[in-house]
Amino acid sequence: MDKLTMKSFNKEQFNINAIAQLFPNVMTEVRSDDGELTRVIDFDLLKQELSTHIVEGEKERYQLIWPGKKEAIRQANHPIDKTLRPVQADSLGWENTQNVYIEGDNLDVLKLLQESYLNKIKCIYIDPPYNTGNDFIYRDDYRQTSEQYAKESGQVDEEGIRLFQNTESNGRFHSDWLTMIFPRLKLARNLLNEQGVIFISVDDHEIDNLKKVCNEIFGEMNFIEQLVWKRRATPPNDRIIGRNHEYIVVYAKNASQVQLFLQPRSEELNARYRNPDHDPRGRWVASDLSANGKGGRLVKSCVYPILHPHTGEGFMPPANKCWLYNKEKMDELLADGRIGFRENSGAPYLKRYLSEVRDGVTLPTIIENGGFSFDSAKEVKALFDKDMFEFPKPTSLLKILLKTGSVNDDIVLDFFSGSASTADAVMQLNAEDGGNRKYIMVQLAEPCADRSEARRAGYETICDIGKDRIRRAARKIKAETEAEIDYGFRVFRVDFSNMKDAYYVPEQLEQQFLLDLESNIKEDRSSEDLLIQVMLELGLELSLPIEIKEIEGRPVYRVAGNLLVCCFEERITRNMMKEIASEMPHQAVFLDCSFANDADRIYVEELFQSLSSGTEIKVL
């Protein structure tokens, strides 16, 4: 009977174990600050194992380095003693929805989702805070002061004398921003599936650094495109050159397997296709028959006269060009009625039929039909009757990106969700194309400014705005489309673990304190809190159906049928144990105190071995 760790996935230890399997000789031991021996990697030996030449010291190489990078890598790998707690009061349709809204620092959330959503996300869109030289809301433990940065980056000597002129708008803010974004992207990559794609909005301040970071995390070979979004109809008048665009950087988890989709064809585009000659194959458009040849060289077999069937006039391809097909293929097309001749000049053309074109169009690198910044402001104002949120992205832009990166039952993640524009766009898109995309929104509970419209309207945090926007947008979409889609969402909030410190570090507590602990679970935590933390550790999605069944008047939780059965009651009876085992769950979780004594613990193990030998039994 195994014991659950009730911690986030320890990527650091996973990596160490993987290296130890490949190169056991690079493992060594050091004594930590508390005097305990700890297994670590001898990186000098590891370098030698990975090189055919003698490795001596540091060598110059192409890389992106900034003060704080090593700590950012450590932060991405370091486990946390936190969990997600369900907030059913803020949720909408908790029992049936597959959408998720999470309040908390997205670095914590991404760590907590590593097991449950590993390789499961198809499309990520994020609009992280732009680096304007101001401090970030996301203040991680590794954040440096100006003085710390100046010393580490060599701008001051040991006595604090500045070595060269540097303003606050210079490198320190690049380092802060990079240190903020690096661990989040590193963790996000793990969640993407092999066909997955990430879209990242950014402006000119960090576009170069963002691409360098993404090349390191995702691999330069997985760069898809750098899109340009026209965010203003006209350039601003306060500059000689008015910037009216932003960027959207696109990377794949695996470019060789990424699955992207065409944009739907518009009626305006289809209107070009007509059928003036009543061709039984339907509407068509005249297309050029000439080509530049292979590699710019003329193909001799494709240079010949095409004879007009009625006048007998011969038409050669334009100068320095050839026909698309050789004479044999062209004769077949002529016989099939797929070659037409213009009325004014008599020149031949190819008939391209609407029924044979691709069911969609390519997304251009310059997006001019994604709406403007003021459109998004109007969207929010239309929902709230107030200017509730600054600078959200318009749902028209987000729908273009989501159409490109997701379809049907895909999961969409936005871990800088702001006013939840992405959730709004997902619902709109599902209503339009009949999809069943699910979303996961993550947002830090940043307080609304004291004198803001949002605070005057009663919204304490950005999360309050985001959740209410989803409710309002859901009502609007349902009223306008009557679409039967998932309008609900489950709300979760990041909090410290449900387990007392004694659960994690009992060796640090004296015996007299341990004797005073009746339970290893915090007093203010419910069975639902425990259930969610167990689901996270066991790698189960937060959207799975949950039902409560009573046995002898005591609650037993069932997740996705018999995928997981949990009982968090103390001193359960042997009849309860037998009924739970008879359901043959894939996994069963109990409290340590669920068993009155060692005899009951042995009994339940033998009982499951007899009734459900495939069940994994775990305890808290």
Coordinates of C-alpha atoms in Angstrom, one line a residue:
M1 CA 0.0 0.0 0.0
D2 CA 1.8 3.1 -1.3
K3 CA 1.7 6.5 0.3
L4 CA 0.9 9.6 -1.8
T5 CA 3.5 12.4 -1.8
M6 CA 0.9 15.2 -2.2
K7 CA 3.5 17.4 -3.9
S8 CA 3.8 18.7 -7.4
F9 CA 5.8 16.6 -9.8
N10 CA 9.5 16.8 -9.0
K11 CA 11.0 17.4 -12.4
E12 CA 14.4 18.1 -10.9
Q13 CA 14.6 14.6 -9.3
F14 CA 13.2 13.0 -12.5
N15 CA 16.0 14.5 -14.5
I16 CA 18.6 13.4 -12.0
N17 CA 17.3 9.8 -12.1
A18 CA 17.2 9.8 -15.9
I19 CA 20.9 10.9 -16.1
A20 CA 21.8 8.4 -13.4
Q21 CA 20.4 5.6 -15.6
L22 CA 22.5 6.7 -18.6
F23 CA 25.7 7.7 -16.7
P24 CA 25.8 6.2 -13.2
N25 CA 29.5 7.2 -12.9
V26 CA 28.6 10.9 -12.9
M27 CA 26.6 10.6 -9.7
T28 CA 28.3 11.6 -6.4
E29 CA 27.4 12.7 -2.9
V30 CA 27.7 16.0 -1.1
R31 CA 26.8 17.1 2.4
S32 CA 24.0 19.6 2.4
D33 CA 23.7 22.6 4.8
D34 CA 21.7 20.5 7.2
G35 CA 24.4 17.9 7.3
E36 CA 22.6 15.3 5.3
L37 CA 24.2 13.4 2.4
T38 CA 22.6 14.3 -0.9
R39 CA 23.0 12.6 -4.3
V40 CA 24.1 15.1 -7.0
I41 CA 25.6 15.2 -10.5
D42 CA 29.3 15.8 -11.1
F43 CA 28.8 18.1 -14.1
D44 CA 32.5 18.0 -15.1
L45 CA 32.2 14.3 -15.5
L46 CA 28.9 14.6 -17.4
K47 CA 30.4 17.1 -19.8
Q48 CA 33.2 14.6 -20.5
E49 CA 30.7 11.8 -21.1
L50 CA 29.0 13.9 -23.7
S51 CA 32.1 14.9 -25.6
T52 CA 34.6 13.0 -27.8
H53 CA 37.3 15.6 -26.8
I54 CA 38.9 16.5 -23.6
V55 CA 36.7 19.1 -21.8
E56 CA 38.7 21.8 -20.2
G57 CA 36.8 24.8 -18.8
E58 CA 34.2 27.0 -20.4
K59 CA 34.3 27.6 -24.2
E60 CA 32.6 30.3 -26.2
R61 CA 29.3 29.1 -27.7
Y62 CA 26.1 30.5 -29.1
Q63 CA 23.6 31.0 -26.3
L64 CA 21.3 33.4 -24.6
I65 CA 22.5 34.2 -21.1
W66 CA 21.2 36.7 -18.6
P67 CA 21.5 37.2 -14.8
G68 CA 19.0 34.9 -13.2
K69 CA 18.8 32.2 -15.9
K70 CA 20.1 29.4 -13.8
E71 CA 17.7 30.3 -11.0
A72 CA 14.9 30.4 -13.6
I73 CA 15.7 26.9 -14.7
R74 CA 15.8 25.7 -11.1
Q75 CA 12.5 27.3 -10.4
A76 CA 10.9 25.5 -13.3
N77 CA 12.1 22.1 -12.0
H78 CA 11.6 22.7 -8.3
P79 CA 8.5 21.0 -6.7
I80 CA 6.0 22.9 -4.6
D81 CA 3.9 22.0 -1.6
K82 CA 0.7 23.5 -3.0
T83 CA -2.5 22.3 -4.4
L84 CA -5.7 23.5 -6.1
R85 CA -8.9 23.9 -4.0
P86 CA -12.3 23.7 -5.6
V87 CA -14.5 26.8 -5.4
Q88 CA -17.9 25.5 -6.4
A89 CA -19.7 28.7 -5.3
D90 CA -17.9 30.6 -8.2
S91 CA -18.4 27.8 -10.7
L92 CA -21.0 27.4 -13.3
G93 CA -22.5 23.9 -14.0
W94 CA -19.8 22.2 -11.9
E95 CA -21.2 18.7 -12.4
N96 CA -21.3 18.7 -16.2
T97 CA -18.7 21.2 -17.5
Q98 CA -15.3 20.3 -18.9
N99 CA -13.9 23.9 -18.7
V100 CA -11.6 25.0 -16.0
Y101 CA -10.8 28.4 -14.5
I102 CA -7.8 28.6 -12.0
E103 CA -6.9 31.5 -9.7
G104 CA -3.3 31.8 -8.8
D105 CA 0.3 32.4 -9.9
N106 CA 0.6 30.6 -13.3
L107 CA 4.1 29.3 -12.4
D108 CA 2.5 27.3 -9.5
V109 CA -0.5 26.3 -11.6
L110 CA 1.7 25.0 -14.5
K111 CA 3.7 22.9 -12.0
L112 CA 0.5 21.5 -10.5
L113 CA -0.9 20.6 -14.0
Q114 CA 2.3 18.7 -15.1
E115 CA 0.9 15.2 -14.3
S116 CA -2.8 15.7 -15.1
Y117 CA -2.3 17.5 -18.5
L118 CA 1.1 16.2 -19.6
N119 CA 1.0 16.0 -23.5
K120 CA -2.7 16.7 -23.5
I121 CA -3.0 20.4 -24.5
K122 CA -3.5 21.0 -28.3
C123 CA -3.4 24.8 -28.4
I124 CA -1.9 27.4 -26.0
Y125 CA -2.4 31.2 -26.4
I126 CA -0.8 33.6 -24.0
D127 CA -0.6 37.4 -23.9
P128 CA 2.0 37.9 -21.2
P129 CA 2.7 41.3 -19.7
Y130 CA 4.7 43.5 -22.2
N131 CA 8.1 44.7 -20.9
T132 CA 7.5 48.5 -20.7
G133 CA 10.2 49.0 -18.0
N134 CA 7.8 48.7 -15.1
D135 CA 7.8 46.0 -12.4
F136 CA 5.9 42.8 -13.0
I137 CA 3.0 41.5 -11.1
Y138 CA 4.5 38.0 -11.3
R139 CA 7.1 38.5 -8.5
D140 CA 8.8 35.1 -8.1
D141 CA 11.3 34.2 -5.4
Y142 CA 14.2 34.8 -7.7
R143 CA 13.4 38.4 -8.5
Q144 CA 16.5 40.7 -8.1
T145 CA 16.8 44.2 -6.9
S146 CA 18.6 46.8 -9.0
E147 CA 21.6 46.5 -6.8
Q148 CA 21.7 42.7 -7.0
Y149 CA 21.5 42.8 -10.7
A150 CA 24.2 45.5 -11.1
K151 CA 26.6 43.5 -9.0
E152 CA 26.0 40.1 -10.7
S153 CA 26.1 41.5 -14.2
G154 CA 29.4 43.3 -13.6
Q155 CA 28.1 46.8 -13.7
V156 CA 29.5 47.7 -10.3
D157 CA 32.6 46.4 -8.5
E158 CA 32.8 44.9 -5.0
E159 CA 32.7 48.4 -3.4
G160 CA 29.6 49.3 -5.4
I161 CA 31.3 51.7 -7.8
R162 CA 29.4 51.8 -11.1
L163 CA 31.6 50.6 -14.0
F164 CA 29.6 52.0 -16.9
Q165 CA 26.5 54.1 -17.4
N166 CA 23.3 52.1 -17.3
T167 CA 19.7 53.3 -17.0
E168 CA 16.8 51.4 -15.4
S169 CA 15.3 50.9 -18.8
N170 CA 18.3 48.9 -20.0
G171 CA 19.2 45.2 -19.4
R172 CA 17.8 44.8 -15.9
F173 CA 14.3 44.8 -17.3
H174 CA 15.2 42.4 -20.1
S175 CA 16.5 40.0 -17.4
D176 CA 13.5 40.4 -15.2
W177 CA 11.2 39.7 -18.1
L178 CA 13.2 36.7 -19.3
T179 CA 13.4 35.3 -15.8
M180 CA 9.7 35.6 -15.6
I181 CA 8.8 34.0 -18.9
F182 CA 11.4 31.3 -19.2
P183 CA 10.2 28.8 -16.5
R184 CA 6.6 29.3 -17.6
L185 CA 7.3 28.4 -21.2
K186 CA 9.5 25.5 -20.1
L187 CA 6.7 24.0 -18.1
A188 CA 4.1 24.9 -20.8
R189 CA 6.0 22.9 -23.4
N190 CA 5.5 19.7 -21.4
L191 CA 1.7 20.1 -21.5
L192 CA 1.5 20.4 -25.3
N193 CA 0.8 17.2 -27.2
E194 CA 2.9 16.2 -30.3
Q195 CA 0.5 18.0 -32.6
G196 CA 0.3 21.0 -30.4
V197 CA 1.1 24.7 -31.0
I198 CA 1.6 27.8 -28.9
F199 CA 0.8 31.4 -29.9
I200 CA 2.5 34.2 -27.9
S201 CA 1.5 37.8 -28.3
V202 CA 4.4 40.3 -27.9
D203 CA 5.4 43.8 -28.9
D204 CA 8.8 45.2 -30.1
H205 CA 10.3 45.4 -26.6
E206 CA 11.0 41.7 -26.3
I207 CA 10.3 40.1 -29.7
D208 CA 14.0 39.3 -30.2
N209 CA 14.5 37.8 -26.8
L210 CA 11.3 35.9 -26.9
K211 CA 12.3 34.1 -30.1
K212 CA 15.7 33.3 -28.6
V213 CA 14.1 31.8 -25.5
C214 CA 11.5 29.9 -27.6
N215 CA 14.3 28.6 -29.8
E216 CA 16.0 27.2 -26.7
I217 CA 12.9 25.7 -25.1
F218 CA 11.0 24.5 -28.1
G219 CA 13.9 24.2 -30.6
E220 CA 14.6 26.4 -33.5
M221 CA 13.4 23.7 -35.9
N222 CA 9.9 24.0 -34.3
F223 CA 9.5 27.7 -35.1
I224 CA 6.4 28.0 -37.3
E225 CA 5.9 31.7 -38.0
Q226 CA 6.0 35.2 -36.7
L227 CA 2.6 36.8 -37.4
V228 CA 2.0 40.5 -37.5
W229 CA -1.3 41.7 -36.1
K230 CA -2.5 45.1 -37.3
R231 CA -3.8 46.4 -34.0
R232 CA -4.7 50.0 -35.1
A233 CA -6.5 51.1 -38.2
T234 CA -4.3 54.2 -38.5
P235 CA -0.8 54.9 -37.1
P236 CA -0.5 57.2 -34.1
N237 CA 0.2 60.8 -34.8
D238 CA 2.8 61.4 -32.0
R239 CA 5.7 59.9 -33.9
I240 CA 7.4 60.3 -37.3
I241 CA 7.0 56.5 -37.9
G242 CA 3.7 55.3 -36.3
R243 CA 3.7 51.8 -35.0
N244 CA 0.3 50.2 -35.5
H245 CA 1.2 46.5 -35.1
E246 CA 2.1 43.8 -32.6
Y247 CA 3.5 40.3 -33.1
I248 CA 2.3 36.8 -32.5
V249 CA 5.1 34.2 -32.3
V250 CA 4.1 30.6 -33.2
Y251 CA 6.0 27.5 -32.2
A252 CA 5.1 23.8 -32.3
K253 CA 5.9 21.1 -29.9
N254 CA 7.0 19.0 -32.9
A255 CA 7.0 20.8 -36.3
S256 CA 7.1 17.4 -38.1
Q257 CA 3.8 16.4 -36.5
V258 CA 2.1 19.7 -35.8
Q259 CA -1.6 19.8 -36.8
L260 CA -2.7 23.2 -38.1
F261 CA -6.0 24.0 -39.9
L262 CA -7.1 26.3 -42.7
Q263 CA -9.3 29.4 -42.1
P264 CA -12.9 29.0 -43.3
R265 CA -13.6 30.3 -46.8
S266 CA -15.6 33.5 -46.8
E267 CA -18.7 34.1 -48.9
E268 CA -16.8 37.0 -50.5
L269 CA -14.1 34.7 -51.6
N270 CA -16.5 32.1 -52.9
A271 CA -18.4 34.8 -54.9
R272 CA -15.5 34.9 -57.3
Y273 CA -16.6 31.4 -58.6
R274 CA -19.4 31.5 -61.1
N275 CA -20.9 29.2 -63.7
P276 CA -21.9 31.2 -66.8
D277 CA -21.6 28.2 -69.2
H278 CA -23.8 25.9 -66.9
D279 CA -20.9 23.5 -66.4
P280 CA -22.3 20.4 -64.6
R281 CA -19.3 20.4 -62.3
G282 CA -20.5 23.7 -60.8
R283 CA -19.1 27.1 -60.1
W284 CA -15.6 27.9 -61.4
V285 CA -13.0 30.7 -61.9
A286 CA -10.6 31.3 -64.8
S287 CA -7.0 30.5 -63.8
D288 CA -3.7 31.2 -65.5
L289 CA -2.4 28.2 -67.6
S290 CA 1.2 29.4 -67.8
A291 CA 4.1 28.8 -65.4
N292 CA 7.8 29.8 -64.9
G293 CA 8.9 26.2 -65.3
K294 CA 10.8 24.1 -62.8
G295 CA 13.5 26.1 -61.0
G296 CA 12.8 29.0 -63.2
R297 CA 13.9 27.0 -66.3
L298 CA 11.5 26.4 -69.2
V299 CA 10.3 22.9 -69.7
K300 CA 10.5 22.2 -73.4
S301 CA 7.7 19.6 -73.4
C302 CA 5.4 22.3 -72.0
V303 CA 6.1 24.8 -74.8
Y304 CA 3.7 24.2 -77.7
P305 CA 0.6 25.9 -79.3
I306 CA -2.8 25.3 -77.9
L307 CA -5.4 25.4 -80.7
H308 CA -8.7 27.2 -80.3
P309 CA -11.4 24.5 -81.0
H310 CA -13.5 26.8 -83.1
T311 CA -11.1 29.2 -84.9
G312 CA -8.0 26.9 -85.0
E313 CA -5.8 29.8 -83.9
G314 CA -2.7 28.6 -82.0
F315 CA -1.7 30.2 -78.7
M316 CA 1.8 29.9 -77.3
P317 CA 2.7 30.6 -73.7
P318 CA 3.8 34.1 -72.7
A319 CA 7.4 35.1 -73.3
N320 CA 9.9 33.2 -71.0
K321 CA 7.1 31.0 -69.7
C322 CA 5.7 27.5 -70.5
W323 CA 2.3 25.9 -70.0
L324 CA 1.4 24.1 -66.7
Y325 CA 1.0 20.7 -68.4
N326 CA 2.6 18.9 -71.3
K327 CA 0.6 18.4 -74.6
E328 CA -0.7 15.0 -73.7
K329 CA -2.2 16.2 -70.4
M330 CA -3.5 19.4 -72.0
D331 CA -5.3 17.4 -74.7
E332 CA -7.1 15.4 -71.9
L333 CA -8.2 18.6 -70.2
L334 CA -9.4 20.1 -73.5
A335 CA -11.5 16.9 -74.2
D336 CA -12.9 17.1 -70.7
G337 CA -14.0 20.7 -71.1
R338 CA -11.7 22.0 -68.4
I339 CA -10.0 24.5 -70.7
G340 CA -11.8 27.6 -71.7
F341 CA -11.0 30.4 -74.1
R342 CA -11.5 34.1 -73.4
E343 CA -14.2 35.9 -75.5
N344 CA -12.1 39.0 -76.2
S345 CA -8.7 37.6 -76.9
G346 CA -9.4 33.9 -77.4
A347 CA -6.5 33.0 -75.0
P348 CA -6.9 29.7 -73.1
Y349 CA -7.4 29.5 -69.4
L350 CA -7.8 26.7 -66.8
K351 CA -11.2 26.3 -65.1
R352 CA -10.7 25.8 -61.3
Y353 CA -13.9 24.5 -59.7
L354 CA -15.1 25.6 -56.3
S355 CA -15.9 21.9 -55.5
E356 CA -12.2 21.0 -56.0
V357 CA -10.5 23.8 -54.0
R358 CA -9.3 23.3 -50.5
D359 CA -12.0 23.6 -47.8
G360 CA -10.4 26.7 -46.4
V361 CA -7.8 29.3 -47.0
T362 CA -4.2 29.9 -45.7
L363 CA -3.7 32.2 -42.8
P364 CA -1.5 35.1 -44.0
T365 CA 1.4 36.3 -41.9
I366 CA -0.1 39.8 -41.7
I367 CA -3.5 39.6 -40.0
E368 CA -5.6 42.6 -41.0
N369 CA -9.0 41.1 -40.3
G370 CA -8.5 40.3 -36.6
G371 CA -10.1 43.4 -35.3
F372 CA -8.4 46.3 -33.6
S373 CA -7.6 47.1 -30.0
F374 CA -10.6 49.4 -29.7
D375 CA -12.8 46.5 -30.8
S376 CA -11.8 44.5 -27.8
A377 CA -12.6 47.4 -25.5
K378 CA -16.0 47.7 -27.1
E379 CA -16.6 44.0 -26.6
V380 CA -15.9 44.2 -22.9
K381 CA -18.0 47.4 -22.5
A382 CA -20.9 45.7 -24.4
L383 CA -20.9 42.9 -21.9
F384 CA -20.4 45.0 -18.7
D385 CA -21.8 48.4 -19.8
K386 CA -18.6 49.8 -18.4
D387 CA -14.9 50.1 -19.4
M388 CA -13.9 47.2 -17.2
F389 CA -10.6 46.1 -18.6
E390 CA -7.7 47.7 -20.5
F391 CA -6.0 46.2 -23.5
P392 CA -7.7 42.8 -23.9
K393 CA -7.2 41.0 -27.3
P394 CA -10.3 41.0 -29.5
T395 CA -12.1 37.7 -29.8
S396 CA -12.0 38.1 -33.6
L397 CA -8.2 37.8 -33.5
L398 CA -8.3 34.9 -31.0
K399 CA -10.8 33.0 -33.1
I400 CA -8.4 33.2 -36.1
L401 CA -5.6 31.7 -34.0
L402 CA -7.9 29.1 -32.4
K403 CA -9.2 28.1 -35.8
T404 CA -5.6 27.5 -36.9
G405 CA -4.5 25.6 -33.8
S406 CA -7.6 23.7 -32.5
V407 CA -10.6 21.7 -33.6
N408 CA -13.3 19.4 -32.2
D409 CA -12.4 18.2 -28.6
D410 CA -9.1 19.9 -28.3
I411 CA -8.0 21.6 -25.0
V412 CA -7.0 25.2 -25.2
L413 CA -4.8 26.7 -22.4
D414 CA -4.3 30.4 -21.6
F415 CA -2.2 31.0 -18.5
F416 CA -2.2 34.8 -18.7
S417 CA -6.0 34.9 -19.2
G418 CA -6.7 38.5 -18.0
S419 CA -10.4 39.2 -18.7
A420 CA -10.8 35.7 -20.1
S421 CA -11.1 36.8 -23.8
T422 CA -9.8 33.3 -24.8
A423 CA -12.6 31.6 -23.0
D424 CA -15.1 33.9 -24.7
A425 CA -13.5 33.1 -28.1
V426 CA -13.6 29.3 -27.5
M427 CA -17.3 29.5 -26.7
Q428 CA -18.0 31.6 -29.8
L429 CA -16.0 29.3 -32.0
N430 CA -17.7 26.2 -30.7
A431 CA -21.1 27.8 -31.3
E432 CA -20.1 28.7 -34.9
D433 CA -18.5 25.4 -36.0
G434 CA -20.1 22.8 -33.6
G435 CA -16.8 22.0 -31.9
N436 CA -16.4 20.9 -28.4
R437 CA -13.1 22.6 -27.5
K438 CA -12.4 22.8 -23.8
Y439 CA -10.5 25.6 -22.1
I440 CA -8.2 26.1 -19.1
M441 CA -7.9 29.7 -18.0
V442 CA -5.2 30.7 -15.4
Q443 CA -5.0 34.2 -13.9
L444 CA -3.3 35.7 -10.9
A445 CA -5.8 37.3 -8.5
E446 CA -4.3 40.8 -9.1
P447 CA -6.4 43.4 -7.2
C448 CA -8.3 46.0 -9.3
A449 CA -7.1 49.5 -8.8
D450 CA -8.9 51.4 -6.0
R451 CA -10.5 54.0 -8.2
S452 CA -11.1 51.9 -11.3
E453 CA -14.5 51.3 -12.9
A454 CA -14.1 47.6 -12.0
R455 CA -13.6 48.3 -8.3
R456 CA -16.6 50.7 -8.2
A457 CA -18.6 48.0 -9.9
G458 CA -17.7 45.6 -7.0
Y459 CA -15.0 43.5 -8.6
E460 CA -12.1 43.0 -6.2
T461 CA -9.6 41.2 -8.6
I462 CA -9.0 40.6 -12.2
C463 CA -10.2 37.0 -11.6
D464 CA -13.6 38.4 -10.5
I465 CA -13.8 40.2 -13.9
G466 CA -12.7 37.1 -15.9
K467 CA -15.2 34.8 -14.3
D468 CA -18.1 37.2 -14.7
R469 CA -17.1 37.9 -18.3
I470 CA -17.4 34.1 -19.0
R471 CA -20.9 34.1 -17.4
R472 CA -22.0 37.1 -19.4
A473 CA -20.5 36.0 -22.6
A474 CA -22.2 32.6 -22.2
R475 CA -25.6 34.2 -21.8
K476 CA -25.0 36.4 -24.8
I477 CA -23.8 33.5 -27.1
K478 CA -26.7 31.2 -26.0
A479 CA -29.3 33.9 -26.6
E480 CA -27.9 34.8 -30.0
T481 CA -27.1 31.3 -31.4
E482 CA -29.1 28.9 -29.2
A483 CA -26.1 26.6 -29.6
E484 CA -26.0 23.6 -27.3
I485 CA -22.4 23.9 -26.1
D486 CA -20.6 23.8 -22.8
Y487 CA -21.2 27.2 -21.2
G488 CA -20.0 26.2 -17.7
F489 CA -16.6 26.2 -15.9
R490 CA -15.1 24.7 -12.7
V491 CA -13.2 27.2 -10.5
F492 CA -10.1 26.2 -8.6
R493 CA -7.8 28.3 -6.4
V494 CA -4.1 27.8 -5.7
D495 CA -3.4 27.3 -2.0
F496 CA -0.9 25.7 0.3
S497 CA -1.1 21.9 0.6
N498 CA -3.9 20.3 2.5
M499 CA -1.4 18.3 4.5
K500 CA 0.3 19.6 7.7
D501 CA 4.1 20.0 7.8
A502 CA 4.4 16.8 9.7
Y503 CA 3.2 14.9 6.5
Y504 CA 6.2 16.2 4.5
V505 CA 9.0 16.5 7.1
P506 CA 8.1 14.5 10.2
E507 CA 11.8 14.0 10.9
Q508 CA 12.1 17.7 11.7
L509 CA 9.4 17.5 14.4
E510 CA 10.1 16.4 18.0
Q511 CA 8.2 13.4 19.3
Q512 CA 6.2 15.4 21.8
F513 CA 4.7 17.5 18.9
L514 CA 3.9 14.5 16.8
L515 CA 1.9 13.0 19.6
D516 CA -0.3 16.1 19.7
L517 CA -1.2 15.7 16.0
E518 CA -4.4 13.8 15.7
S519 CA -4.4 14.1 11.9
N520 CA -1.9 15.0 9.2
I521 CA -4.6 17.0 7.4
K522 CA -5.2 20.7 8.0
E523 CA -8.4 21.4 10.0
D524 CA -9.9 23.8 7.5
R525 CA -9.7 21.4 4.6
S526 CA -12.6 19.4 3.2
S527 CA -12.9 16.0 1.5
E528 CA -13.3 17.8 -1.8
D529 CA -10.0 19.6 -1.2
L530 CA -8.3 16.3 -0.6
L531 CA -10.0 14.7 -3.7
I532 CA -8.6 17.4 -6.0
Q533 CA -5.1 17.1 -4.7
V534 CA -5.2 13.4 -5.1
M535 CA -6.5 13.8 -8.7
L536 CA -3.6 16.1 -9.5
E537 CA -1.0 13.7 -8.1
L538 CA -2.5 10.7 -9.9
G539 CA -2.5 12.6 -13.2
L540 CA -6.3 12.9 -13.6
E541 CA -7.8 15.8 -15.5
L542 CA -9.7 18.4 -13.4
S543 CA -12.7 18.2 -15.7
L544 CA -13.5 14.5 -15.1
P545 CA -17.0 13.7 -13.8
I546 CA -17.2 13.5 -10.0
E547 CA -20.0 11.8 -8.1
I548 CA -20.5 11.2 -4.4
K549 CA -22.0 7.8 -3.3
E550 CA -23.0 7.1 0.3
I551 CA -22.1 3.8 1.9
E552 CA -23.4 3.3 5.4
G553 CA -24.2 7.0 5.4
R554 CA -20.6 8.1 4.8
P555 CA -19.4 9.7 1.5
V556 CA -17.3 7.9 -1.0
Y557 CA -16.1 9.8 -4.1
R558 CA -16.0 8.3 -7.5
V559 CA -14.1 9.9 -10.4
A560 CA -15.0 9.0 -14.0
G561 CA -16.9 5.9 -12.9
N562 CA -14.4 3.5 -11.3
L563 CA -11.3 5.2 -12.5
L564 CA -10.7 6.5 -8.9
V565 CA -12.6 5.8 -5.7
C566 CA -11.7 7.8 -2.6
C567 CA -12.8 7.5 1.0
F568 CA -11.6 10.1 3.4
E569 CA -13.5 8.9 6.4
E570 CA -11.8 7.7 9.7
R571 CA -12.2 4.1 10.9
I572 CA -14.3 2.8 8.1
T573 CA -15.9 -0.6 8.6
R574 CA -15.0 -3.8 6.9
N575 CA -18.4 -3.8 5.1
M576 CA -17.5 -0.4 3.6
M577 CA -14.1 -1.7 2.5
K578 CA -15.8 -4.7 0.9
E579 CA -18.4 -2.6 -1.0
I580 CA -15.6 -0.3 -2.3
A581 CA -13.5 -3.2 -3.4
S582 CA -16.5 -4.8 -5.2
E583 CA -16.7 -1.8 -7.6
M584 CA -13.2 -2.9 -8.9
P585 CA -11.8 0.7 -9.1
H586 CA -8.6 1.3 -11.0
Q587 CA -7.2 3.2 -8.1
A588 CA -8.5 3.5 -4.5
V589 CA -7.3 6.1 -1.9
F590 CA -7.9 6.1 1.8
L591 CA -6.7 8.1 4.8
D592 CA -4.1 6.6 7.0
C593 CA -6.6 6.8 9.8
S594 CA -9.3 5.1 7.8
F595 CA -8.0 1.8 9.3
A596 CA -8.5 1.3 13.0
N597 CA -5.4 -0.9 13.3
D598 CA -2.8 -2.9 11.4
A599 CA -5.2 -5.8 11.1
D600 CA -7.7 -3.7 9.2
R601 CA -4.9 -2.5 6.9
I602 CA -3.9 -6.0 6.1
Y603 CA -7.5 -7.0 5.7
V604 CA -8.2 -4.4 3.0
E605 CA -5.1 -5.4 1.1
E606 CA -6.2 -9.0 1.1
L607 CA -9.7 -8.0 0.3
F608 CA -8.7 -6.1 -2.8
Q609 CA -6.4 -8.9 -3.9
S610 CA -9.3 -11.2 -3.8
L611 CA -12.1 -9.0 -5.3
S612 CA -10.1 -6.5 -7.4
S613 CA -6.5 -7.6 -7.8
G614 CA -5.8 -4.8 -10.4
T615 CA -6.6 -2.0 -8.0
E616 CA -3.8 0.3 -6.9
I617 CA -4.3 1.1 -3.2
K618 CA -2.8 4.3 -1.8
V619 CA -3.1 6.2 1.5
L620 CA -2.7 9.8 2.7

